[in-house]
């Protein structure tokens, strides 16, 4: 059933995200030619239009992750806690499946947003030297992974850490919304309060943990290890952090969706 | 075995009691009117049956099981508001129901929508309120469920559509299944009901067959309702 939920969640969200991606990539192409025209000293009107396009490009790539986050929040609020919730929450599936479908699709759009931002910047700066640099970069990266097998593990850990951070971040919004919408009135206001309250509590706990770690002398432990090993340890630590915080948010969200669901 | 059974079922919202020690049993193959004034607990009972709420005490069983994935697979639920996504087209809705409900008959849904002259290319947001209600009802009644829970199915539509909806309910439900209809429009649904359940203040007031009401009280269900719940 999770596959079917993912299919329909992708259908519901792609109708917004794909046109946004296409628009940002389209503006990137225009921005690329705008820079070229500005460099070749075109007339005043062309320079003004080029400037506007470049500003649009900057706004586009900066707002892309925000659009993905807002869509994720709005989609969860509407399809689980709003009127659509009467349909979603009476499907013959578990709350866990519903929640995971939202988390995975939200994380996917955030990752793709990052990829589109990267691609847009690449299009903007595209010329022969950039292509040369790209080949050089990937060539050296593959050489590094071949010569130092530990770097492959580090790369996998880095990708896993990013994915876990996105899941935990998405869950922090879902947990706050699930708690806030359990109240009879001012649901969004309560959601915002819960979001900041839970994050503040976790920040304080994390701060105390960091203080504790700060007291420990790691120099002897790390001095005999290579940089890749140290990077692996740090990434594992962050993965553990995101797993723990994500699990806390997940438990809060599931409990509230099961026991405090309060559809209008 | 009862298709729906409430055992000392209570539900509180804070200090407000919506259902109070309710004991009720609905047998398969019956069309039941769940009747009561505003705030009597009808919608709360239906939400509990659908697993949208959790009882404060007591239990509710559907086909002998507590609400969960299995009971949701055998209940076809029409909420009192439009729950189908506004951005979706009719083919997308049919695909949605086909994916999640094994008992959904896509062909039956298409036939009913065609009979209602509803354009299959339309998106829900392009439809009038009445058309949205019809589409939602068609999707719900195109399932071969064991229990249909219809919360105010005829509340917002004109009398002609009301007749069509009632004939759709009668014509499409599985005869071995039960239909529970919650409504205020008693006179409109009275002709299709086998039984009525009156609830008030979260408690059972009356459970009787429609024939018994007519024979024993010499009144229609509508007249008896007005007498029992006279303000």
XYZ file of C-alpha atoms in Angstrom:
495
model
C 0.000 0.000 0.000
C 2.950 2.355 0.622
C 3.795 2.209 -3.091
C 0.227 3.245 -3.969
C 0.294 6.058 -1.431
C 3.618 7.240 -2.878
C 2.166 7.145 -6.383
C -0.804 9.336 -5.457
C 1.306 11.644 -3.297
C 3.682 12.166 -6.214
C 0.719 12.810 -8.515
C -0.677 15.392 -6.086
C 2.621 17.237 -5.615
C 4.270 16.927 -9.041
C 1.544 19.089 -10.593
C 3.053 21.975 -8.591
C 6.740 21.121 -8.331
C 7.423 20.094 -11.948
C 6.165 23.396 -13.449
C 8.160 25.292 -10.784
C 11.312 23.337 -11.710
C 10.671 23.937 -15.407
C 10.196 27.677 -14.769
C 13.428 27.984 -12.752
C 15.424 26.044 -15.358
C 13.861 28.176 -18.121
C 14.838 31.391 -16.307
C 18.357 29.974 -15.903
C 18.703 29.626 -19.663
C 17.444 33.201 -20.128
C 19.787 34.410 -17.368
C 22.722 32.716 -19.120
C 22.032 34.648 -22.341
C 21.311 37.806 -20.336
C 24.793 37.763 -18.845
C 26.274 37.252 -22.290
C 24.286 40.186 -23.691
C 25.309 42.421 -20.789
C 28.954 41.497 -21.373
C 28.650 42.477 -25.057
C 27.414 45.980 -24.100
C 23.907 45.917 -25.603
C 21.541 48.864 -25.520
C 19.998 50.195 -22.291
C 16.652 48.393 -22.626
C 18.384 45.035 -23.200
C 20.539 45.642 -20.127
C 17.465 46.441 -18.026
C 15.630 43.297 -19.212
C 18.776 41.227 -18.625
C 19.066 42.653 -15.115
C 15.446 41.781 -14.349
C 15.973 38.215 -15.609
C 19.079 37.795 -13.457
C 17.172 39.074 -10.408
C 14.355 36.609 -11.235
C 16.958 33.853 -11.461
C 18.335 34.726 -8.015
C 14.837 34.857 -6.498
C 13.937 31.583 -8.250
C 16.847 29.526 -6.956
C 16.593 30.990 -3.451
C 12.847 30.344 -3.192
C 12.916 26.825 -4.645
C 13.667 24.996 -1.341
C 11.141 27.280 0.399
C 8.471 26.302 -2.139
C 9.250 22.608 -1.480
C 8.946 23.082 2.307
C 5.740 25.133 2.062
C 4.232 22.544 -0.281
C 5.170 19.753 2.131
C 3.550 21.541 5.089
C 0.467 22.577 3.142
C 0.002 19.141 1.627
C 0.169 17.450 5.043
C -2.235 19.989 6.556
C -4.750 19.655 3.718
C -4.633 15.939 2.971
C -4.295 14.587 6.511
C -5.644 17.238 8.875
C -8.050 19.092 6.569
C -11.182 17.974 4.732
C -9.196 15.538 2.568
C -8.261 13.838 5.834
C -11.709 12.217 5.849
C -10.561 10.344 2.746
C -6.878 9.826 3.599
C -7.429 8.684 7.187
C -10.171 6.207 6.253
C -8.073 4.422 3.630
C -7.346 0.791 4.552
C -3.727 1.619 5.366
C -1.841 2.241 8.592
C -1.015 5.711 9.921
C 2.654 4.743 9.500
C 2.180 4.215 5.753
C 0.418 7.558 5.371
C 3.161 9.335 7.291
C 6.021 7.650 5.425
C 4.480 8.448 2.050
C 4.430 12.147 3.011
C 7.972 12.093 4.466
C 9.533 10.313 1.493
C 7.852 12.454 -1.152
C 8.634 15.661 0.735
C 12.299 14.620 1.061
C 12.401 13.707 -2.627
C 11.189 17.179 -3.661
C 13.718 18.833 -1.348
C 16.554 16.761 -2.853
C 15.338 17.524 -6.383
C 15.075 21.220 -5.460
C 18.743 21.121 -4.491
C 19.569 19.360 -7.762
C 17.610 21.964 -9.770
C 19.388 24.826 -7.947
C 22.711 23.190 -8.813
C 21.638 22.613 -12.433
C 20.419 26.218 -12.714
C 23.741 27.604 -11.517
C 25.507 25.268 -13.937
C 23.348 26.529 -16.833
C 24.008 30.139 -15.816
C 27.757 29.691 -15.831
C 27.856 27.224 -18.731
C 30.812 27.525 -21.101
C 33.735 25.374 -22.253
C 35.814 26.055 -19.111
C 32.931 24.948 -16.850
C 32.528 21.734 -18.856
C 36.294 21.158 -18.612
C 36.187 21.788 -14.853
C 33.246 19.362 -14.444
C 35.079 16.541 -16.205
C 38.185 17.304 -14.183
C 36.192 17.326 -10.905
C 34.456 14.001 -11.574
C 37.708 12.447 -12.834
C 39.551 13.442 -9.675
C 36.639 12.322 -7.498
C 36.629 8.867 -9.082
C 40.409 8.645 -8.694
C 40.067 9.577 -5.028
C 37.410 6.916 -4.451
C 39.555 4.354 -6.284
C 42.755 5.155 -4.391
C 41.080 5.677 -0.999
C 38.132 3.233 -0.677
C 37.147 4.916 2.619
C 35.952 8.001 0.701
C 33.166 5.963 -0.938
C 31.837 5.063 2.502
C 32.115 8.723 3.524
C 30.139 9.768 0.434
C 27.406 7.212 1.195
C 27.324 8.407 4.802
C 27.076 12.005 3.636
C 24.110 11.192 1.370
C 22.446 9.218 4.185
C 23.031 12.098 6.623
C 21.440 14.598 4.210
C 18.470 12.257 3.663
C 17.996 11.686 7.406
C 18.239 15.423 8.111
C 15.501 16.069 5.524
C 13.275 13.342 7.025
C 13.798 14.677 10.567
C 13.193 18.261 9.410
C 9.990 17.292 7.598
C 8.830 15.319 10.633
C 9.397 18.325 12.903
C 6.745 20.194 10.878
C 4.376 17.199 10.752
C 4.627 16.575 14.501
C 3.840 20.230 15.282
C 0.900 20.240 12.856
C -0.461 16.961 14.266
C -0.320 18.307 17.837
C -1.679 21.758 16.921
C -4.595 20.366 14.925
C -5.704 18.267 17.908
C -6.985 21.484 19.499
C -10.545 22.590 18.755
C -9.587 26.154 17.714
C -6.573 28.192 16.557
C -5.035 25.032 15.127
C -2.290 26.742 13.094
C -1.371 29.059 15.972
C -0.991 26.061 18.289
C 1.031 24.269 15.589
C 3.492 27.184 15.397
C 3.778 27.328 19.199
C 4.353 23.553 19.404
C 6.949 23.726 16.610
C 9.030 26.318 18.423
C 8.481 24.714 21.837
C 9.592 21.225 20.745
C 12.543 22.594 18.766
C 13.613 24.753 21.713
C 13.505 21.765 24.065
C 15.536 19.652 21.633
C 18.025 22.508 21.128
C 18.541 22.795 24.879
C 19.048 19.018 25.183
C 21.438 19.065 22.189
C 23.298 22.021 23.732
C 23.735 20.144 27.011
C 24.958 17.111 25.054
C 27.475 19.240 23.113
C 28.709 20.794 26.367
C 29.239 17.298 27.723
C 31.133 16.228 24.575
C 33.205 19.415 24.757
C 34.541 18.282 28.117
C 35.816 15.024 26.651
C 39.368 15.079 25.259
C 39.180 13.501 21.808
C 42.623 14.599 20.659
C 44.316 11.399 21.762
C 41.645 9.336 20.039
C 41.724 11.283 16.784
C 45.471 12.029 16.596
C 46.327 8.554 15.351
C 43.453 8.460 12.808
C 43.237 9.768 9.258
C 40.879 12.561 8.103
C 38.486 10.125 6.387
C 38.068 8.162 9.598
C 37.343 11.350 11.544
C 34.825 12.462 8.885
C 33.107 9.063 9.138
C 32.825 9.376 12.922
C 31.335 12.870 12.668
C 28.856 11.800 9.984
C 27.800 8.781 12.057
C 27.280 11.112 15.004
C 25.044 13.418 12.917
C 23.143 10.420 11.493
C 22.474 9.231 15.032
C 21.335 12.719 16.025
C 18.865 12.938 13.116
C 17.602 9.383 13.750
C 16.926 10.181 17.433
C 15.268 13.575 16.812
C 13.351 12.148 13.841
C 12.117 9.251 16.000
C 10.905 11.703 18.665
C 8.998 13.745 16.058
C 7.664 10.536 14.494
C 6.299 9.222 17.807
C 4.646 12.592 18.510
C 3.073 12.673 15.030
C 1.817 9.058 15.097
C 0.374 9.356 18.609
C -1.523 12.518 17.727
C -2.802 11.182 14.405
C -4.055 8.021 16.112
C -5.431 9.420 19.358
C -5.981 13.162 18.938
C -7.120 13.461 15.326
C -9.695 16.240 15.347
C -11.073 16.772 11.849
C -13.638 19.545 11.636
C -22.586 -11.498 13.923
C -23.421 -7.783 14.094
C -21.753 -5.637 11.450
C -21.538 -2.765 13.943
C -21.567 -3.165 17.686
C -21.120 -0.550 20.414
C -20.418 -1.779 23.930
C -20.751 0.872 26.663
C -19.273 3.305 24.156
C -18.442 6.784 25.442
C -16.641 9.698 23.852
C -15.765 12.935 25.618
C -14.334 16.120 24.108
C -12.790 17.644 27.198
C -15.716 18.145 29.571
C -18.307 17.708 26.819
C -19.793 14.227 26.510
C -20.663 13.379 22.906
C -21.525 9.706 23.466
C -22.485 8.303 26.848
C -22.433 4.552 27.537
C -23.992 3.694 24.185
C -24.950 0.077 23.513
C -26.048 -0.635 19.983
C -26.000 -3.487 17.515
C -26.661 -3.278 13.767
C -27.229 -6.511 11.863
C -26.114 -7.117 8.257
C -28.539 -6.496 5.399
C -30.356 -3.549 6.988
C -30.807 0.059 5.955
C -30.734 2.033 9.172
C -31.555 5.668 9.787
C -29.341 7.193 12.468
C -31.505 10.041 13.648
C -31.182 12.684 16.302
C -31.118 16.443 16.801
C -27.982 18.542 16.269
C -25.210 17.599 18.682
C -26.821 14.277 19.564
C -23.657 12.316 18.741
C -24.475 10.954 15.272
C -21.325 12.204 13.552
C -19.180 11.230 16.553
C -20.525 7.665 16.314
C -19.773 7.526 12.594
C -16.268 8.941 13.123
C -15.605 6.346 15.846
C -16.723 3.576 13.490
C -14.310 4.907 10.866
C -11.382 5.087 13.273
C -11.225 8.885 12.939
C -11.770 9.124 16.689
C -10.756 6.876 19.567
C -13.346 5.980 22.266
C -12.895 7.495 25.738
C -14.249 4.234 27.157
C -16.064 1.156 25.946
C -15.527 -0.213 22.461
C -16.884 -0.196 18.960
C -16.551 -3.261 16.755
C -17.000 -3.502 13.008
C -17.562 -7.061 11.800
C -16.178 -8.162 15.180
C -12.962 -6.095 14.914
C -11.795 -2.820 16.390
C -11.381 -0.019 13.811
C -8.197 -0.521 11.797
C -6.980 -1.287 8.299
C -9.345 -4.298 7.966
C -12.496 -2.469 9.093
C -11.619 0.471 6.832
C -11.434 -1.949 3.911
C -15.032 -3.070 4.480
C -16.566 0.326 5.280
C -17.593 2.722 2.548
C -17.814 6.135 4.174
C -19.469 9.275 2.918
C -18.404 12.185 5.139
C -20.664 15.171 5.680
C -18.275 17.402 3.709
C -16.385 17.221 0.423
C -13.276 15.129 1.080
C -12.225 14.341 -2.482
C -9.238 16.482 -3.553
C -10.314 19.592 -5.428
C -7.391 19.429 -7.880
C -8.216 15.883 -9.023
C -10.027 14.925 -12.219
C -12.664 12.180 -12.250
C -10.332 9.581 -13.882
C -7.754 10.362 -11.165
C -10.387 9.822 -8.465
C -11.442 6.527 -10.022
C -7.785 5.462 -10.180
C -7.412 6.434 -6.494
C -10.412 4.385 -5.368
C -9.414 1.439 -7.612
C -5.920 1.390 -6.097
C -7.021 1.373 -2.466
C -10.319 -0.521 -2.491
C -10.421 -4.019 -3.966
C -14.223 -3.890 -3.913
C -14.415 -0.725 -6.025
C -16.239 -1.161 -9.336
C -14.814 1.457 -11.723
C -17.282 0.551 -14.474
C -20.249 1.058 -12.146
C -18.857 4.461 -11.140
C -18.419 5.527 -14.768
C -21.969 4.395 -15.608
C -23.470 6.331 -12.707
C -21.477 9.454 -13.557
C -22.593 9.141 -17.163
C -26.248 8.803 -16.035
C -25.815 12.008 -14.070
C -24.387 13.748 -17.184
C -21.180 14.598 -15.345
C -18.314 15.468 -17.668
C -15.537 12.948 -17.025
C -12.880 15.492 -18.002
C -13.836 17.933 -15.278
C -11.725 18.565 -12.226
C -13.471 18.682 -8.855
C -12.657 22.389 -8.409
C -14.557 23.143 -11.642
C -17.737 21.470 -10.368
C -20.649 22.992 -8.491
C -21.150 22.005 -4.851
C -24.027 19.706 -5.809
C -21.978 17.976 -8.521
C -19.111 17.435 -6.104
C -21.507 15.786 -3.664
C -22.860 13.562 -6.425
C -19.347 12.505 -7.515
C -18.379 11.720 -3.923
C -21.540 9.675 -3.391
C -21.049 7.784 -6.668
C -17.511 6.823 -5.609
C -18.737 5.655 -2.198
C -21.665 3.674 -3.627
C -19.508 2.057 -6.344
C -17.893 -0.110 -3.714
C -19.214 -3.518 -2.721
C -18.644 -2.799 0.941
C -20.054 -4.623 3.961
C -21.033 -1.422 5.713
C -21.928 1.946 4.221
C -21.771 4.901 6.593
C -23.452 7.891 5.004
C -23.287 11.115 6.979
C -25.878 13.598 5.681
C -25.859 12.239 2.106
C -28.730 14.424 0.919
C -28.154 17.539 2.993
C -27.006 19.969 0.325
C -28.792 18.918 -2.847
C -32.056 19.775 -4.571
C -35.106 17.460 -4.252
C -34.670 15.913 -7.718
C -31.049 15.039 -6.976
C -32.134 13.824 -3.547
C -34.388 11.267 -5.247
C -31.572 10.193 -7.541
C -29.183 9.823 -4.602
C -31.653 7.696 -2.651
C -32.331 5.500 -5.677
C -28.525 5.247 -6.139
C -28.136 4.106 -2.546
C -30.892 1.526 -2.875
C -29.879 0.406 -6.351
C -26.165 0.005 -5.720
C -25.618 -1.291 -2.272
C -24.789 -4.905 -1.690
C -28.018 -6.512 -0.301
C -25.982 -8.400 2.286
C -24.443 -5.161 3.478
C -25.789 -2.628 5.946
C -26.333 1.027 5.248
C -26.398 3.560 8.069
C -27.738 6.937 7.006
C -27.396 9.907 9.315
C -29.725 12.736 8.342
C -32.135 15.403 9.487
C -34.298 14.990 6.390
C -36.279 12.079 7.774
C -39.318 12.300 5.527
C -37.072 12.037 2.460
C -35.298 8.866 3.582
C -38.115 7.211 5.523
C -39.310 5.186 2.554
C -35.952 3.422 2.160
C -35.303 2.616 5.820
C -35.704 -0.791 7.478
C -34.798 0.438 10.949
C -34.263 3.653 12.834
C -31.976 4.493 15.714
C -32.813 7.637 17.680
C -29.987 9.061 19.745
C -29.924 12.145 21.916
C -27.310 13.495 24.298
C -25.052 10.641 23.233
C -27.501 8.002 24.462
C -29.766 5.557 22.697
C -33.381 6.724 22.820
C -35.002 4.218 20.490
C -34.086 1.367 18.157
C -36.947 -0.044 16.188
C -37.961 -1.289 12.772
C -39.869 1.226 10.677
C -42.769 -1.246 10.345
C -43.032 -1.567 14.140
C -43.149 2.223 14.528
C -45.983 2.440 12.041
C -47.884 -0.501 13.577
C -47.331 0.229 17.262
C -47.359 4.013 17.211
C -49.552 4.590 14.208
C -47.138 7.287 13.078
C -44.511 7.883 10.478
C -40.882 7.993 11.598
C -40.864 11.719 10.857
C -43.916 12.300 13.111
C -42.439 10.159 15.900
C -39.108 12.008 15.655
C -40.887 15.361 16.000
C -42.779 14.035 19.027
C -39.742 12.514 20.763
C -37.450 15.481 20.148
C -40.059 18.220 20.593
C -38.373 21.420 21.799
